[in-house]
Coordinates of C-alpha atoms in Angstrom, one line a residue:
Chain Q
X39 CA 146.0 102.3 86.6
X40 CA 143.8 100.1 84.3
X41 CA 140.2 101.2 84.1
X42 CA 137.6 98.7 85.3
X43 CA 135.1 100.0 82.7
X44 CA 136.2 101.8 79.5
X45 CA 133.6 103.2 77.1
X46 CA 134.9 104.7 73.9
X47 CA 132.7 106.5 71.3
X48 CA 129.8 104.3 72.1
X49 CA 126.4 104.6 70.3
X50 CA 123.3 102.7 71.2
X51 CA 119.7 102.7 70.0
X52 CA 116.8 100.4 70.9
X53 CA 115.8 97.7 68.3
X54 CA 112.5 99.4 67.4
X55 CA 113.8 103.0 67.5
X56 CA 112.4 105.1 64.7
X57 CA 114.7 105.8 61.8
X58 CA 114.8 109.5 61.1
X59 CA 116.1 110.7 57.7
X60 CA 117.8 107.4 57.1
X61 CA 119.7 107.5 60.3
X62 CA 118.9 105.7 63.6
X63 CA 117.6 107.8 66.4
X64 CA 120.3 107.1 68.9
X65 CA 119.4 106.8 72.6
X66 CA 123.1 107.1 73.4
X67 CA 125.5 109.0 71.2
X68 CA 129.3 109.2 71.3
X69 CA 129.7 108.2 74.9
X70 CA 133.3 108.0 76.2
X71 CA 134.1 107.5 79.9
X72 CA 136.2 105.3 82.2
X73 CA 135.5 104.0 85.6
X74 CA 138.4 103.3 87.9
X75 CA 138.4 100.3 90.3
X76 CA 136.9 101.1 93.8
X77 CA 135.7 104.5 92.7
X78 CA 132.2 105.9 93.1
X79 CA 130.7 107.5 90.1
X80 CA 127.5 109.4 89.8
X81 CA 125.5 109.6 86.6
X82 CA 123.1 112.5 86.7
X83 CA 120.7 114.1 84.2
X84 CA 117.0 114.7 83.6
X85 CA 114.5 111.9 82.9
X86 CA 115.0 110.4 79.4
X87 CA 118.7 111.6 79.2
X88 CA 119.9 108.0 78.8
X89 CA 121.3 107.3 82.4
X90 CA 119.7 104.0 82.9
X91 CA 120.3 102.9 79.3
X92 CA 124.0 103.7 79.7
X93 CA 124.2 101.5 82.9
X94 CA 122.5 98.6 81.1
X95 CA 124.9 98.9 78.2
X96 CA 127.9 99.0 80.6
X97 CA 126.8 95.9 82.5
X98 CA 126.0 94.0 79.4
X99 CA 122.2 93.8 79.6
X100 CA 121.9 95.8 76.3
X101 CA 124.2 95.5 73.4
X102 CA 125.6 98.7 71.8
X103 CA 125.8 99.1 68.0
X104 CA 128.9 101.2 67.6
X105 CA 132.1 102.0 69.6
X106 CA 133.7 99.9 72.4
X107 CA 132.8 99.0 75.9
X108 CA 135.4 97.1 77.8
X109 CA 135.3 95.5 81.2
X110 CA 138.7 94.8 82.9
X111 CA 140.4 95.4 79.6
X112 CA 138.2 92.9 77.6
X113 CA 135.6 93.9 75.1
X114 CA 132.1 93.0 76.1
X115 CA 131.8 90.9 72.9
X116 CA 134.4 88.6 74.3
X117 CA 132.1 87.7 77.2
X118 CA 129.4 86.3 74.9
X119 CA 128.5 82.6 75.1
X120 CA 130.3 80.7 77.8
X121 CA 131.9 83.9 79.2
X122 CA 128.6 85.7 79.8
X123 CA 128.3 84.4 83.3
X124 CA 131.7 85.8 84.2
X125 CA 130.5 89.2 83.2
X126 CA 127.3 88.8 85.2
X127 CA 129.2 87.7 88.3
X128 CA 131.3 90.9 88.2
X129 CA 128.5 93.3 87.3
X130 CA 125.3 93.5 89.3
X131 CA 122.5 96.0 89.3
X132 CA 120.2 97.4 92.0
X133 CA 116.9 98.5 90.4
X134 CA 114.9 101.7 91.0
X135 CA 111.6 100.2 92.1
X136 CA 112.1 97.4 94.7
X137 CA 108.5 96.2 94.5
X138 CA 108.9 95.6 90.8
X139 CA 112.4 94.1 91.0
X140 CA 111.4 91.1 93.2
X141 CA 109.2 88.3 92.0
X142 CA 106.0 88.5 94.1
X143 CA 105.6 84.7 94.0
X144 CA 109.1 83.9 95.3
X145 CA 110.0 84.1 99.0
X146 CA 112.9 86.3 99.9
X147 CA 115.0 83.2 100.5
X148 CA 114.3 82.0 97.0
X149 CA 115.0 85.5 95.5
X150 CA 118.3 85.6 97.3
X151 CA 119.4 82.1 96.3
X152 CA 118.5 82.6 92.6
X153 CA 121.8 84.5 91.5
X154 CA 123.9 81.9 93.3
X155 CA 122.0 79.1 91.7
X156 CA 122.3 80.7 88.3
X157 CA 125.9 81.9 88.4
X158 CA 127.6 79.4 90.7
X159 CA 125.4 76.4 89.8
X160 CA 124.8 75.4 93.4
X161 CA 122.2 75.7 96.0
X162 CA 123.4 78.2 98.7
X163 CA 123.4 76.9 102.3
X164 CA 121.3 78.4 105.1
X165 CA 124.4 80.1 106.6
X166 CA 125.2 81.8 103.4
X167 CA 121.7 83.2 102.9
X168 CA 121.5 84.3 106.5
X169 CA 124.9 86.1 106.2
X170 CA 123.7 87.8 103.0
X171 CA 120.5 89.1 104.5
X172 CA 122.1 90.2 107.8
X173 CA 124.8 92.1 105.8
X174 CA 122.1 94.6 104.7
X175 CA 120.7 95.0 108.2
X176 CA 117.7 92.6 108.0
X177 CA 116.9 89.6 110.2
X178 CA 116.6 86.0 109.1
X179 CA 112.8 86.2 109.8
X180 CA 112.2 88.0 106.5
X181 CA 113.6 85.0 104.5
X182 CA 110.3 83.1 104.6
X183 CA 108.2 86.2 103.7
X184 CA 106.9 87.3 100.3
X185 CA 107.8 90.7 98.9
X186 CA 104.3 92.2 99.6
X187 CA 104.9 91.5 103.3
X188 CA 107.9 93.9 103.5
X189 CA 108.2 97.7 103.3
X190 CA 109.8 99.5 100.4
X191 CA 113.0 100.2 102.4
X192 CA 113.2 96.5 103.4
X193 CA 112.7 95.4 99.8
X194 CA 115.4 97.6 98.5
X195 CA 117.8 96.1 101.1
X196 CA 116.8 92.7 99.8
X197 CA 117.5 93.9 96.3
X198 CA 120.9 95.1 97.4
X199 CA 121.5 91.8 99.2
X200 CA 120.6 89.8 96.1
X201 CA 123.0 91.8 94.0
X202 CA 125.8 91.3 96.5
X203 CA 125.2 87.6 96.9
X204 CA 127.5 86.8 94.0
X205 CA 130.2 89.1 95.2
X206 CA 130.4 91.5 92.3
X207 CA 133.3 93.9 91.6
X208 CA 131.0 96.7 90.4
X209 CA 127.5 97.6 91.6
X210 CA 125.3 99.7 89.5
X211 CA 122.5 101.4 91.5
X212 CA 119.8 102.7 89.2
X213 CA 118.1 105.5 91.2
X214 CA 118.0 103.1 94.2
X215 CA 116.1 105.5 96.5
X216 CA 113.8 107.5 94.2
X217 CA 110.9 105.1 94.8
X218 CA 111.3 105.2 98.6
X219 CA 110.0 107.4 101.3
X220 CA 112.2 110.3 102.3
X221 CA 112.6 108.7 105.8
X222 CA 114.3 105.6 104.5
X223 CA 116.3 107.1 101.6
X224 CA 119.2 108.1 103.9
X225 CA 119.3 104.7 105.5
X226 CA 119.6 102.9 102.1
X227 CA 122.2 105.4 100.8
X228 CA 124.2 105.0 104.0
X229 CA 124.0 101.2 103.6
X230 CA 125.3 101.5 100.1
X231 CA 128.3 103.6 101.3
X232 CA 129.0 101.2 104.2
X233 CA 128.9 98.2 101.8
X234 CA 131.1 99.9 99.3
X235 CA 133.7 100.6 102.0
X236 CA 133.5 97.1 103.6
X237 CA 133.6 95.1 100.3
X238 CA 135.8 97.4 98.3
X239 CA 133.1 97.8 95.6
X240 CA 133.1 100.1 92.6
X241 CA 129.8 101.9 92.8
X242 CA 128.0 103.6 89.9
X243 CA 125.0 105.6 91.1
X244 CA 122.4 106.8 88.7
X245 CA 120.4 109.7 90.2
X246 CA 118.6 112.9 89.3
X247 CA 119.4 114.2 92.8
X248 CA 122.6 116.3 92.6
X249 CA 122.7 116.4 96.4
X250 CA 123.0 112.7 96.7
X251 CA 125.7 112.4 94.0
X252 CA 127.7 115.3 95.5
X253 CA 127.7 113.6 98.9
X254 CA 128.5 110.1 97.7
X255 CA 130.5 110.2 94.5
X256 CA 134.0 111.3 93.7
X257 CA 133.3 111.4 90.0
X258 CA 130.3 112.7 88.2
X259 CA 128.9 112.3 84.6
X260 CA 126.3 114.7 83.6
X261 CA 124.0 113.5 80.7
X262 CA 121.7 115.3 78.4
X263 CA 119.8 114.0 75.4
X264 CA 121.8 110.8 75.3
X265 CA 125.2 112.6 75.3
X266 CA 127.7 113.4 78.0
X267 CA 127.3 117.1 78.8
X268 CA 130.2 117.1 81.3
X269 CA 132.3 114.7 83.3
X270 CA 135.0 115.0 85.9
X271 CA 135.7 115.2 89.7
X272 CA 132.4 115.9 91.5
X273 CA 133.8 118.8 93.6
X274 CA 135.3 120.7 90.6
X275 CA 132.4 120.0 88.2
X276 CA 129.9 121.3 90.8
X277 CA 132.0 124.3 91.8
X278 CA 132.9 125.4 88.3
X279 CA 130.6 123.8 85.8
X280 CA 131.7 124.1 82.1
X281 CA 128.4 123.2 80.7
X282 CA 125.4 125.5 80.8
X283 CA 123.2 122.4 81.4
X284 CA 125.2 121.5 84.5
X285 CA 124.9 125.0 85.7
X286 CA 121.1 125.0 85.2
X287 CA 120.8 121.6 87.0
X288 CA 122.8 123.1 89.9
X289 CA 120.5 126.2 90.0
X290 CA 117.4 124.0 90.0
X291 CA 118.8 121.8 92.7
X292 CA 119.6 124.9 94.9
X293 CA 116.2 126.4 94.3
X294 CA 114.6 123.0 95.3
X295 CA 116.7 122.8 98.5
X296 CA 115.8 126.4 99.4
X297 CA 112.1 125.6 98.9
X298 CA 112.4 122.6 101.2
X299 CA 114.2 124.8 103.8
Chain P
X40 CA 91.1 90.4 145.7
X41 CA 93.6 88.1 144.3
X42 CA 94.0 88.0 140.6
X43 CA 94.2 84.4 139.4
X44 CA 95.2 83.6 135.9
X45 CA 95.0 80.3 134.2
X46 CA 97.9 79.3 132.0
X47 CA 97.1 76.7 129.4
X48 CA 99.9 74.7 127.9
X49 CA 99.5 74.2 124.1
X50 CA 101.0 71.1 122.5
X51 CA 102.5 71.4 119.1
X52 CA 99.5 69.4 117.8
X53 CA 97.1 72.0 119.2
X54 CA 99.0 74.7 117.5
X55 CA 99.1 73.0 114.1
X56 CA 95.3 72.1 114.3
X57 CA 94.4 75.7 115.2
X58 CA 96.7 77.0 112.4
X59 CA 95.0 74.6 110.0
X60 CA 91.5 75.8 111.2
X61 CA 92.6 79.4 110.7
X62 CA 93.8 78.7 107.2
X63 CA 90.6 76.9 106.2
X64 CA 88.5 79.8 107.6
X65 CA 90.5 82.2 105.5
X66 CA 89.8 80.4 102.3
X67 CA 87.3 82.2 100.0
X68 CA 83.7 81.1 100.2
X69 CA 83.6 80.7 96.4
X70 CA 86.2 78.0 96.7
X71 CA 83.9 76.0 99.0
X72 CA 80.7 76.6 96.9
X73 CA 82.4 75.8 93.6
X74 CA 84.3 72.9 95.2
X75 CA 81.0 71.5 96.5
X76 CA 79.2 71.7 93.2
X77 CA 82.0 70.2 91.2
X78 CA 82.6 67.4 93.8
X79 CA 78.9 66.6 93.5
X80 CA 79.2 66.6 89.7
X81 CA 82.3 64.3 89.8
X82 CA 80.6 62.1 92.4
X83 CA 77.6 61.6 90.2
X84 CA 79.8 60.7 87.2
X85 CA 81.7 58.2 89.3
X86 CA 78.6 56.6 90.7
X87 CA 77.1 56.3 87.2
X88 CA 79.9 53.8 86.3
X89 CA 78.7 51.4 89.0
X90 CA 75.0 52.3 89.6
X91 CA 72.1 54.1 87.9
X92 CA 68.4 53.8 88.9
X93 CA 67.8 52.0 85.6
X94 CA 70.1 50.5 83.0
X95 CA 71.1 52.9 80.2
X96 CA 68.4 53.4 77.6
X97 CA 66.0 51.1 79.4
X98 CA 62.5 52.0 78.0
X99 CA 59.5 52.0 80.2
X100 CA 56.8 52.3 77.5
X101 CA 54.0 52.0 80.2
X102 CA 55.4 55.1 81.9
X103 CA 56.2 57.5 79.0
X104 CA 56.4 61.1 80.0
X105 CA 55.6 60.3 83.7
X106 CA 55.6 63.6 85.7
X107 CA 58.2 64.1 88.5
X108 CA 57.2 62.3 91.7
X109 CA 55.8 59.2 89.9
X110 CA 56.6 56.2 92.1
X111 CA 59.9 54.7 90.8
X112 CA 60.7 57.8 88.7
X113 CA 61.6 60.7 91.1
X114 CA 62.1 63.2 88.2
X115 CA 59.8 61.5 85.8
X116 CA 60.5 60.0 82.4
X117 CA 61.0 61.3 78.9
X118 CA 59.1 60.6 75.7
X119 CA 60.5 57.1 75.3
X120 CA 59.9 56.3 79.0
X121 CA 63.5 56.6 80.0
X122 CA 64.2 57.6 83.6
X123 CA 65.3 61.3 83.8
X124 CA 67.7 60.7 86.7
X125 CA 69.5 57.9 84.8
X126 CA 69.7 60.1 81.6
X127 CA 71.1 63.0 83.7
X128 CA 73.7 60.8 85.3
X129 CA 74.9 59.3 82.0
X130 CA 74.8 62.7 80.4
X131 CA 77.1 64.1 83.1
X132 CA 79.6 61.4 82.2
X133 CA 79.7 62.5 78.6
X134 CA 79.9 66.2 79.6
X135 CA 82.8 65.6 81.9
X136 CA 84.7 63.5 79.4
X137 CA 84.4 66.0 76.6
X138 CA 85.1 69.1 78.7
X139 CA 88.1 67.6 80.5
X140 CA 89.8 66.4 77.4
X141 CA 89.1 69.5 75.3
X142 CA 90.0 72.0 78.1
X143 CA 93.2 70.2 79.1
X144 CA 94.4 70.0 75.5
X145 CA 93.3 73.5 74.5
X146 CA 94.8 75.1 77.7
X147 CA 98.1 73.3 77.2
X148 CA 98.5 74.1 73.5
X149 CA 97.0 77.6 73.8
X150 CA 99.2 78.6 76.7
X151 CA 102.3 77.2 75.0
X152 CA 101.5 79.2 71.9
X153 CA 100.8 82.3 73.9
X154 CA 104.0 82.1 75.9
X155 CA 106.0 81.4 72.8
X156 CA 104.6 84.5 71.0
X157 CA 105.1 86.7 74.1
X158 CA 108.7 85.5 74.4
X159 CA 109.5 85.7 70.6
X160 CA 111.3 88.4 68.7
X161 CA 109.4 91.7 68.7
X162 CA 109.3 91.7 64.9
X163 CA 107.5 88.4 64.9
X164 CA 105.1 89.2 67.8
X165 CA 102.7 91.4 65.9
X166 CA 102.0 89.1 62.9
X167 CA 101.8 86.0 65.1
X168 CA 99.3 87.8 67.4
X169 CA 97.2 88.8 64.4
X170 CA 97.3 85.1 63.3
X171 CA 95.8 84.1 66.7
X172 CA 93.2 86.9 66.4
X173 CA 92.2 85.4 63.1
X174 CA 91.7 82.1 64.8
X175 CA 89.6 83.9 67.4
X176 CA 87.4 85.4 64.7
X177 CA 86.4 82.1 63.2
X178 CA 82.9 81.2 64.3
X179 CA 83.2 78.1 66.6
X180 CA 79.8 76.5 65.7
X181 CA 80.6 76.8 62.0
X182 CA 84.0 75.3 62.5
X183 CA 82.3 72.4 64.4
X184 CA 79.9 71.9 61.5
X185 CA 82.8 71.8 59.0
X186 CA 84.7 69.3 61.2
X187 CA 81.5 67.2 61.5
X188 CA 81.0 67.2 57.8
X189 CA 84.5 65.8 57.4
X190 CA 84.7 63.4 60.4
X191 CA 81.0 62.7 60.9
X192 CA 79.1 63.7 64.0
X193 CA 80.1 62.3 67.4
X194 CA 82.1 62.8 70.6
X195 CA 85.4 63.0 68.8
X196 CA 84.1 65.7 66.5
X197 CA 82.7 67.7 69.4
X198 CA 86.0 67.4 71.3
X199 CA 88.1 68.4 68.3
X200 CA 85.8 71.3 67.6
X201 CA 86.0 72.6 71.2
X202 CA 89.8 72.3 71.1
X203 CA 90.0 74.2 67.8
X204 CA 87.7 76.8 69.2
X205 CA 89.5 77.3 72.5
X206 CA 93.2 77.2 71.6
X207 CA 93.1 80.8 70.2
X208 CA 91.3 81.9 73.3
X209 CA 93.9 80.5 75.6
X210 CA 96.8 81.8 73.5
X211 CA 95.3 85.3 73.2
X212 CA 94.6 85.6 76.9
X213 CA 98.2 84.5 77.7
X214 CA 100.0 86.8 75.3
X215 CA 99.2 90.2 77.0
X216 CA 99.9 89.4 80.6
X217 CA 103.0 87.4 79.7
X218 CA 104.4 90.4 77.8
X219 CA 103.7 92.7 80.7
X220 CA 105.6 90.4 83.1
X221 CA 108.5 90.1 80.7
X222 CA 108.9 93.9 80.9
X223 CA 109.1 94.0 84.7
X224 CA 112.3 94.6 86.6
X225 CA 112.4 91.2 88.2
X226 CA 112.7 89.7 84.8
X227 CA 115.5 92.1 84.0
X228 CA 117.1 91.1 87.3
X229 CA 116.9 87.5 86.3
X230 CA 118.7 88.3 83.0
X231 CA 121.3 90.3 85.0
X232 CA 122.2 87.1 87.0
X233 CA 122.4 85.0 83.9
X234 CA 119.0 83.4 83.5
X235 CA 117.9 82.7 79.9
X236 CA 114.4 83.4 78.4
X237 CA 113.0 79.8 78.6
X238 CA 113.9 79.7 82.4
X239 CA 112.4 83.2 82.9
X240 CA 109.2 82.1 81.1
X241 CA 108.9 78.9 83.1
X242 CA 109.9 80.2 86.6
X243 CA 108.8 83.8 86.5
X244 CA 106.1 84.3 83.8
X245 CA 104.2 81.1 84.2
X246 CA 103.8 81.3 88.0
X247 CA 102.7 84.9 87.8
X248 CA 100.1 84.3 85.2
X249 CA 98.9 81.1 86.9
X250 CA 95.9 82.9 88.7
X251 CA 94.8 84.1 85.3
X252 CA 95.2 80.6 83.8
X253 CA 93.3 79.0 86.6
X254 CA 90.4 81.4 86.0
X255 CA 90.7 80.9 82.3
X256 CA 90.7 77.1 82.7
X257 CA 87.6 77.2 84.9
X258 CA 85.8 79.5 82.4
X259 CA 86.9 77.3 79.5
X260 CA 85.8 74.2 81.4
X261 CA 82.4 75.7 81.9
X262 CA 82.3 76.9 78.2
X263 CA 83.3 73.4 77.0
X264 CA 80.3 71.9 78.9
X265 CA 78.0 74.5 77.3
X266 CA 79.5 74.0 73.8
X267 CA 79.3 70.2 74.1
X268 CA 75.6 70.6 75.0
X269 CA 75.1 73.1 72.1
X270 CA 76.8 70.8 69.6
X271 CA 74.7 67.8 70.9
X272 CA 71.6 70.0 70.7
X273 CA 72.5 70.8 67.0
X274 CA 73.1 67.1 66.3
X275 CA 76.8 67.5 65.6
X276 CA 78.0 66.1 69.0
X277 CA 77.3 62.8 70.6
X278 CA 74.9 60.5 68.8
X279 CA 72.1 58.3 70.1
X280 CA 72.0 56.1 72.1
X281 CA 74.8 57.8 74.2
X282 CA 73.2 60.2 76.7
X283 CA 74.1 63.9 76.7
X284 CA 72.6 66.9 78.5
X285 CA 72.6 68.8 75.2
X286 CA 70.9 66.0 73.3
X287 CA 68.4 65.6 76.2
X288 CA 67.6 69.3 75.8
X289 CA 67.2 68.9 72.1
X290 CA 64.7 66.0 72.6
X291 CA 62.7 68.0 75.0
X292 CA 62.2 71.1 72.8
X293 CA 59.4 69.3 70.9
X294 CA 57.7 68.6 74.3
X295 CA 57.8 72.2 75.5
X296 CA 54.0 72.4 75.8
X297 CA 53.2 68.8 76.8
X298 CA 56.0 68.5 79.4
X299 CA 57.9 71.8 80.0
X300 CA 59.5 70.5 83.2
X301 CA 61.6 68.0 81.1
X302 CA 63.7 70.9 79.7
X303 CA 64.3 72.2 83.2
X304 CA 66.4 69.2 84.4
X305 CA 69.2 69.1 81.8
X306 CA 69.2 73.0 81.8
X307 CA 69.7 73.2 85.6
X308 CA 72.4 70.5 85.4
X309 CA 74.3 72.6 82.8
X310 CA 73.8 75.9 84.8
X311 CA 74.9 74.4 88.1
X312 CA 78.0 72.7 86.7
X313 CA 79.0 75.8 84.8
X314 CA 78.5 77.9 87.9
X315 CA 80.5 75.4 90.0
X316 CA 83.5 75.7 87.6
X317 CA 83.4 79.5 87.6
X318 CA 83.2 79.7 91.4
X319 CA 85.9 77.1 91.8
X320 CA 88.2 79.1 89.4
X321 CA 87.6 82.3 91.2
X322 CA 88.2 80.8 94.6
X323 CA 91.4 79.1 93.5
X324 CA 92.7 82.3 92.0
X325 CA 92.2 84.1 95.3
X326 CA 93.6 81.2 97.5
X327 CA 96.7 80.8 95.4
X328 CA 97.6 84.5 95.1
X329 CA 100.0 85.4 97.9
X330 CA 99.0 89.0 97.7
X331 CA 95.3 88.4 98.0
X332 CA 95.3 85.3 100.3
X333 CA 95.5 85.7 104.0
X334 CA 95.7 82.0 104.4
X335 CA 99.4 81.6 103.5
X336 CA 98.6 78.6 101.3
X337 CA 100.8 80.0 98.6

């Protein structure tokens, strides 16, 4: 089966990263992974481990310096220029902080229509916008509102609706619930699962919560210091971790859940 | 006891009128105060084109330095016997002309430079920002003197000097907030659905820094009036016989002991106009910000 995303020996550093001893200080080092169509992959790791950067490289928002990143068998460099919009249509991202990911001066209607206007060069009709917002469990009355008039959970639903408005193949969710109240986290995660099943999406979840990833994802990638510490099927990695780092993450997660209990 | 209730039918016109009233009530008081002062200022300027109590520079040698309340001269006359009200009306015209032209040009060019620097390559940003800082460090009055030495004193010199003075201010104030907005997630979201930087700057950055630009514009407008008055006071700005509040102030300084009230009139005109622009800017910023406004105007 052909991989949807194939990353091989990929290296990335930010443009202004310090050069240490003549070599670039890589943010991501020697990353190799593949994502199968319609699978759900979780990327976990501590803050600063490179999870969000990896997602941005895979969806083409950041350009890697070494190695290969392929989408649907085509190298990302082949999508530059006129093909860039094809890559954008297929790859969409849901951001961590819904309040920062929606323009405060645009109504929800305008925010939802922007991707369609940009990627399909047309103004979406009312029916299309209403269907998009209703798909994420919100009513049409929110369309005329501004972001500050909605709750965090509602805003994240709008963020998900905006990403889905161009019917992507793969949805990257970059810690989609970490900025939300505990009471709405489960609702948003369930929504993502339902949408994945309904639309046949490939879902890549970035999270530092092992519990969320173990419940939602078939595959897991554990990252540390910009490298992949361990990757594989979620159940086997979590049951018998090869890496000490994964084991320590599991231990910390168990301790945290015991404290909560 | 029977409970009777009255049901009143509201027509769509009633609803829209009450909604309009509610919106007007929610507008900030500073908008009304500033708007009133500036409307008065503009009204005086417009009236001065069709009517003034006396013709421009009409000398009444018999009534030189008449005190306020003299019949026919409500605010008195100056050393040459010119009516103070007429001088103030004609001076307002000059102040408005210079401040409008200089503020509009400086805001447009300065904002364009600021946005271009904020959106430029990160390697270029620092030297370009330092270049703007250098422009900010140049003393404005001295620049005006140099320009006057080259072009000769006059309104054009004053306007060019104010523009040269204010462009770096507008650019510097724009760079920081524009860079902050360019780092936000909704800008990254826009890139993720294929928007390019010029579109992002025009449709995301510019609207989001517009409250700041409105305040900046009003402050620059007020500053332009002050600078024009200062330049006229120093003899670099508008030249006789054209009236100006600054030149009027200059002429009254030698009469500080004989007629101190003369200095009060152009001074109060400058203060009220400056205050009006500042209040208007503050009120507009609040009214146009969807997060602050309860009026729903935005």
